Amino acid sequence: MQFETLTMRQGLPVLRSLLQENFSETGLPGRKLCVHEATYEAISDAGAGFAIVAFDDGRPVGFVSVFLSIHQHTSELVATNDSVFVLPEYRRSAVGGQLIVRAERESRKRGAKLFLWQVVDGTPIDQAFASRTTYGLFQKIYLKELGNGQQHSRCYHGRRARAL
């Protein structure tokens, strides 16, 4: 197994199929994956994130993507996972744990003081974090649909749409 740290820009082309599988499992309910590439490019340009990809014989089998930001109340650099995913056939291996450890190590190396792992309630990764004494439950996220519930039919790619 090989692990490679990439910018978000470098990671997107490598991870397209894994991103879709990840989103199908744990993405926003009722939504379709529509990666806003300009956002990921801006994050790459600002040095505000990275991806670590696990490769088995050159094939991507898992990844973690991380955003780095200044916390608005403490002014500390904080790392937050964007996604963490491992193909089902690799989930009983050390790949997932290695991605987590490597993401935390890389974040610390980049100056982050905290790592916030956002996971879907009741999933195996939620259970894994809950069973470890070094992680503590901090907040829950409640999701509320705003508006009429219709999705946008357009998915913008590349530089056609600007990052927020």
PDB file of C-alpha atoms in Angstrom:
ATOM      1  CA  MET A   1       0.000   0.000   0.000  1.00  0.00           C
ATOM      2  CA  GLN A   2       1.309   3.437  -0.906  1.00  0.00           C
ATOM      3  CA  PHE A   3       0.067   6.772   0.451  1.00  0.00           C
ATOM      4  CA  GLU A   4       0.511  10.057  -1.372  1.00  0.00           C
ATOM      5  CA  THR A   5      -0.266  13.595  -0.183  1.00  0.00           C
ATOM      6  CA  LEU A   6      -1.740  15.750  -2.948  1.00  0.00           C
ATOM      7  CA  THR A   7      -3.169  19.217  -3.347  1.00  0.00           C
ATOM      8  CA  MET A   8      -6.934  19.336  -3.814  1.00  0.00           C
ATOM      9  CA  ARG A   9      -6.345  20.209  -7.483  1.00  0.00           C
ATOM     10  CA  GLN A  10      -4.127  17.149  -7.952  1.00  0.00           C
ATOM     11  CA  GLY A  11      -6.520  14.921  -6.050  1.00  0.00           C
ATOM     12  CA  LEU A  12      -9.743  15.614  -7.940  1.00  0.00           C
ATOM     13  CA  PRO A  13      -8.886  13.793 -11.186  1.00  0.00           C
ATOM     14  CA  VAL A  14      -7.496  10.804  -9.257  1.00  0.00           C
ATOM     15  CA  LEU A  15     -10.478  10.541  -6.913  1.00  0.00           C
ATOM     16  CA  ARG A  16     -13.550  11.104  -9.118  1.00  0.00           C
ATOM     17  CA  SER A  17     -14.923   7.558  -8.829  1.00  0.00           C
ATOM     18  CA  LEU A  18     -14.161   7.320  -5.101  1.00  0.00           C
ATOM     19  CA  LEU A  19     -15.808  10.709  -4.495  1.00  0.00           C
ATOM     20  CA  GLN A  20     -18.997   9.420  -6.120  1.00  0.00           C
ATOM     21  CA  GLU A  21     -18.987   6.224  -4.037  1.00  0.00           C
ATOM     22  CA  ASN A  22     -18.318   8.224  -0.873  1.00  0.00           C
ATOM     23  CA  PHE A  23     -21.113  10.683  -1.616  1.00  0.00           C
ATOM     24  CA  SER A  24     -23.538   7.832  -2.399  1.00  0.00           C
ATOM     25  CA  GLU A  25     -22.878   6.417   1.075  1.00  0.00           C
ATOM     26  CA  THR A  26     -22.588   9.507   3.261  1.00  0.00           C
ATOM     27  CA  GLY A  27     -23.306  12.603   1.167  1.00  0.00           C
ATOM     28  CA  LEU A  28     -26.083  15.095   1.792  1.00  0.00           C
ATOM     29  CA  PRO A  29     -29.454  13.313   1.702  1.00  0.00           C
ATOM     30  CA  GLY A  30     -31.423  13.920  -1.477  1.00  0.00           C
ATOM     31  CA  ARG A  31     -28.528  15.635  -3.226  1.00  0.00           C
ATOM     32  CA  LYS A  32     -26.362  14.641  -6.181  1.00  0.00           C
ATOM     33  CA  LEU A  33     -22.600  14.989  -6.184  1.00  0.00           C
ATOM     34  CA  CYS A  34     -21.639  18.129  -8.061  1.00  0.00           C
ATOM     35  CA  VAL A  35     -18.055  18.995  -7.166  1.00  0.00           C
ATOM     36  CA  HIS A  36     -17.418  22.726  -7.284  1.00  0.00           C
ATOM     37  CA  GLU A  37     -13.971  22.509  -8.798  1.00  0.00           C
ATOM     38  CA  ALA A  38     -13.240  26.227  -8.469  1.00  0.00           C
ATOM     39  CA  THR A  39     -13.542  25.895  -4.692  1.00  0.00           C
ATOM     40  CA  TYR A  40     -11.052  23.046  -4.616  1.00  0.00           C
ATOM     41  CA  GLU A  41      -8.707  25.005  -6.891  1.00  0.00           C
ATOM     42  CA  ALA A  42      -8.930  28.047  -4.604  1.00  0.00           C
ATOM     43  CA  ILE A  43      -8.195  25.841  -1.576  1.00  0.00           C
ATOM     44  CA  SER A  44      -5.154  24.458  -3.404  1.00  0.00           C
ATOM     45  CA  ASP A  45      -3.953  27.928  -4.368  1.00  0.00           C
ATOM     46  CA  ALA A  46      -4.306  29.140  -0.768  1.00  0.00           C
ATOM     47  CA  GLY A  47      -2.601  26.070   0.701  1.00  0.00           C
ATOM     48  CA  ALA A  48      -5.749  25.580   2.776  1.00  0.00           C
ATOM     49  CA  GLY A  49      -6.199  21.864   2.283  1.00  0.00           C
ATOM     50  CA  PHE A  50      -4.838  18.604   1.016  1.00  0.00           C
ATOM     51  CA  ALA A  51      -5.794  15.034   0.193  1.00  0.00           C
ATOM     52  CA  ILE A  52      -4.027  11.822   1.135  1.00  0.00           C
ATOM     53  CA  VAL A  53      -4.699   8.939  -1.228  1.00  0.00           C
ATOM     54  CA  ALA A  54      -4.107   5.251  -0.543  1.00  0.00           C
ATOM     55  CA  PHE A  55      -3.000   3.311  -3.623  1.00  0.00           C
ATOM     56  CA  ASP A  56      -2.895  -0.458  -4.056  1.00  0.00           C
ATOM     57  CA  ASP A  57      -0.861  -1.357  -7.150  1.00  0.00           C
ATOM     58  CA  GLY A  58      -1.448   2.134  -8.543  1.00  0.00           C
ATOM     59  CA  ARG A  59      -5.229   2.005  -7.996  1.00  0.00           C
ATOM     60  CA  PRO A  60      -6.762   4.513  -5.550  1.00  0.00           C
ATOM     61  CA  VAL A  61      -8.572   2.536  -2.825  1.00  0.00           C
ATOM     62  CA  GLY A  62      -9.151   5.228  -0.205  1.00  0.00           C
ATOM     63  CA  PHE A  63      -8.623   8.865   0.610  1.00  0.00           C
ATOM     64  CA  VAL A  64      -9.025  11.601   3.146  1.00  0.00           C
ATOM     65  CA  SER A  65      -9.396  15.246   2.206  1.00  0.00           C
ATOM     66  CA  VAL A  66      -8.789  17.978   4.750  1.00  0.00           C
ATOM     67  CA  PHE A  67      -9.579  21.688   4.931  1.00  0.00           C
ATOM     68  CA  LEU A  68      -7.434  24.033   7.032  1.00  0.00           C
ATOM     69  CA  SER A  69      -8.932  27.237   8.391  1.00  0.00           C
ATOM     70  CA  ILE A  70      -8.535  29.792  11.137  1.00  0.00           C
ATOM     71  CA  HIS A  71     -11.131  29.182  13.840  1.00  0.00           C
ATOM     72  CA  GLN A  72     -13.286  32.268  14.176  1.00  0.00           C
ATOM     73  CA  HIS A  73     -13.324  32.211  17.999  1.00  0.00           C
ATOM     74  CA  THR A  74      -9.815  31.078  18.932  1.00  0.00           C
ATOM     75  CA  SER A  75      -7.740  32.304  15.976  1.00  0.00           C
ATOM     76  CA  GLU A  76      -6.038  28.898  15.871  1.00  0.00           C
ATOM     77  CA  LEU A  77      -5.445  26.895  12.711  1.00  0.00           C
ATOM     78  CA  VAL A  78      -7.944  24.016  12.669  1.00  0.00           C
ATOM     79  CA  ALA A  79      -8.126  20.992  10.391  1.00  0.00           C
ATOM     80  CA  THR A  80     -11.499  19.573   9.367  1.00  0.00           C
ATOM     81  CA  ASN A  81     -12.064  16.499   7.272  1.00  0.00           C
ATOM     82  CA  ASP A  82     -13.898  17.144   4.037  1.00  0.00           C
ATOM     83  CA  SER A  83     -14.257  13.439   3.248  1.00  0.00           C
ATOM     84  CA  VAL A  84     -12.773  10.164   4.346  1.00  0.00           C
ATOM     85  CA  PHE A  85     -13.499   7.027   2.337  1.00  0.00           C
ATOM     86  CA  VAL A  86     -12.146   3.528   1.836  1.00  0.00           C
ATOM     87  CA  LEU A  87     -13.481   1.022  -0.699  1.00  0.00           C
ATOM     88  CA  PRO A  88     -15.569  -1.654   1.046  1.00  0.00           C
ATOM     89  CA  GLU A  89     -13.085  -4.462   0.334  1.00  0.00           C
ATOM     90  CA  TYR A  90     -10.345  -2.505   2.196  1.00  0.00           C
ATOM     91  CA  ARG A  91     -12.369  -1.506   5.263  1.00  0.00           C
ATOM     92  CA  ARG A  92     -11.214  -4.372   7.452  1.00  0.00           C
ATOM     93  CA  SER A  93      -7.593  -3.462   6.754  1.00  0.00           C
ATOM     94  CA  ALA A  94      -5.348  -0.769   8.185  1.00  0.00           C
ATOM     95  CA  VAL A  95      -6.046   1.644   5.298  1.00  0.00           C
ATOM     96  CA  GLY A  96      -8.689   3.722   7.106  1.00  0.00           C
ATOM     97  CA  GLY A  97      -6.632   4.050  10.265  1.00  0.00           C
ATOM     98  CA  GLN A  98      -3.557   4.980   8.258  1.00  0.00           C
ATOM     99  CA  LEU A  99      -5.487   7.714   6.428  1.00  0.00           C
ATOM    100  CA  ILE A 100      -6.697   9.155   9.738  1.00  0.00           C
ATOM    101  CA  VAL A 101      -3.255   9.084  11.352  1.00  0.00           C
ATOM    102  CA  ARG A 102      -1.594  10.533   8.262  1.00  0.00           C
ATOM    103  CA  ALA A 103      -4.211  13.306   7.972  1.00  0.00           C
ATOM    104  CA  GLU A 104      -3.673  14.298  11.604  1.00  0.00           C
ATOM    105  CA  ARG A 105       0.111  14.156  11.228  1.00  0.00           C
ATOM    106  CA  GLU A 106       0.075  16.283   8.051  1.00  0.00           C
ATOM    107  CA  SER A 107      -2.300  18.779   9.671  1.00  0.00           C
ATOM    108  CA  ARG A 108      -0.033  19.094  12.720  1.00  0.00           C
ATOM    109  CA  LYS A 109       2.950  19.565  10.401  1.00  0.00           C
ATOM    110  CA  ARG A 110       1.075  22.429   8.708  1.00  0.00           C
ATOM    111  CA  GLY A 111       0.417  24.095  12.059  1.00  0.00           C
ATOM    112  CA  ALA A 112      -3.095  22.920  12.986  1.00  0.00           C
ATOM    113  CA  LYS A 113      -3.861  22.819  16.718  1.00  0.00           C
ATOM    114  CA  LEU A 114      -7.128  20.856  16.486  1.00  0.00           C
ATOM    115  CA  PHE A 115      -8.625  18.298  14.140  1.00  0.00           C
ATOM    116  CA  LEU A 116     -12.407  18.176  13.790  1.00  0.00           C
ATOM    117  CA  TRP A 117     -13.674  14.904  12.318  1.00  0.00           C
ATOM    118  CA  GLN A 118     -17.189  15.212  10.882  1.00  0.00           C
ATOM    119  CA  VAL A 119     -18.788  11.819  10.332  1.00  0.00           C
ATOM    120  CA  VAL A 120     -22.300  10.573   9.679  1.00  0.00           C
ATOM    121  CA  ASP A 121     -24.025   9.365  12.857  1.00  0.00           C
ATOM    122  CA  GLY A 122     -24.128   5.590  13.266  1.00  0.00           C
ATOM    123  CA  THR A 123     -21.615   4.756  10.526  1.00  0.00           C
ATOM    124  CA  PRO A 124     -18.601   2.501  11.159  1.00  0.00           C
ATOM    125  CA  ILE A 125     -16.253   5.512  11.269  1.00  0.00           C
ATOM    126  CA  ASP A 126     -18.532   7.159  13.842  1.00  0.00           C
ATOM    127  CA  GLN A 127     -18.326   3.994  15.937  1.00  0.00           C
ATOM    128  CA  ALA A 128     -14.542   3.865  15.513  1.00  0.00           C
ATOM    129  CA  PHE A 129     -14.065   7.409  16.827  1.00  0.00           C
ATOM    130  CA  ALA A 130     -16.560   6.833  19.665  1.00  0.00           C
ATOM    131  CA  SER A 131     -14.606   3.774  20.839  1.00  0.00           C
ATOM    132  CA  ARG A 132     -11.283   5.627  21.145  1.00  0.00           C
ATOM    133  CA  THR A 133     -10.530   7.560  24.315  1.00  0.00           C
ATOM    134  CA  THR A 134      -8.376  10.135  22.513  1.00  0.00           C
ATOM    135  CA  TYR A 135     -11.424  11.464  20.645  1.00  0.00           C
ATOM    136  CA  GLY A 136     -14.335  13.192  22.335  1.00  0.00           C
ATOM    137  CA  LEU A 137     -17.803  13.911  21.002  1.00  0.00           C
ATOM    138  CA  PHE A 138     -18.039  17.676  20.705  1.00  0.00           C
ATOM    139  CA  GLN A 139     -21.050  18.704  18.610  1.00  0.00           C
ATOM    140  CA  LYS A 140     -23.833  17.255  16.502  1.00  0.00           C
ATOM    141  CA  ILE A 141     -24.954  18.646  13.165  1.00  0.00           C
ATOM    142  CA  TYR A 142     -28.672  18.966  12.436  1.00  0.00           C
ATOM    143  CA  LEU A 143     -29.679  19.314   8.803  1.00  0.00           C
ATOM    144  CA  LYS A 144     -32.715  21.352   7.725  1.00  0.00           C
ATOM    145  CA  GLU A 145     -33.879  21.796   4.159  1.00  0.00           C
ATOM    146  CA  LEU A 146     -34.360  25.476   3.248  1.00  0.00           C
ATOM    147  CA  GLY A 147     -36.421  26.596   0.285  1.00  0.00           C
ATOM    148  CA  ASN A 148     -38.658  24.456  -1.878  1.00  0.00           C
ATOM    149  CA  GLY A 149     -36.432  21.368  -1.828  1.00  0.00           C
ATOM    150  CA  GLN A 150     -35.723  21.355  -5.553  1.00  0.00           C
ATOM    151  CA  GLN A 151     -32.154  20.801  -6.560  1.00  0.00           C
ATOM    152  CA  HIS A 152     -30.299  22.946  -9.002  1.00  0.00           C
ATOM    153  CA  SER A 153     -30.159  21.173 -12.332  1.00  0.00           C
ATOM    154  CA  ARG A 154     -26.801  22.612 -13.330  1.00  0.00           C
ATOM    155  CA  CYS A 155     -23.470  21.360 -12.163  1.00  0.00           C
ATOM    156  CA  TYR A 156     -20.614  23.775 -12.771  1.00  0.00           C
ATOM    157  CA  HIS A 157     -17.125  22.481 -13.420  1.00  0.00           C
ATOM    158  CA  GLY A 158     -13.756  24.098 -13.651  1.00  0.00           C
ATOM    159  CA  ARG A 159     -13.461  27.855 -13.755  1.00  0.00           C
ATOM    160  CA  ARG A 160     -16.981  28.637 -14.988  1.00  0.00           C
ATOM    161  CA  ALA A 161     -18.165  29.118 -11.416  1.00  0.00           C
ATOM    162  CA  ARG A 162     -16.327  31.164  -8.830  1.00  0.00           C
ATOM    163  CA  ALA A 163     -15.450  29.953  -5.373  1.00  0.00           C
ATOM    164  CA  LEU A 164     -17.287  31.533  -2.479  1.00  0.00           C
TER     165      LEU A 164
END
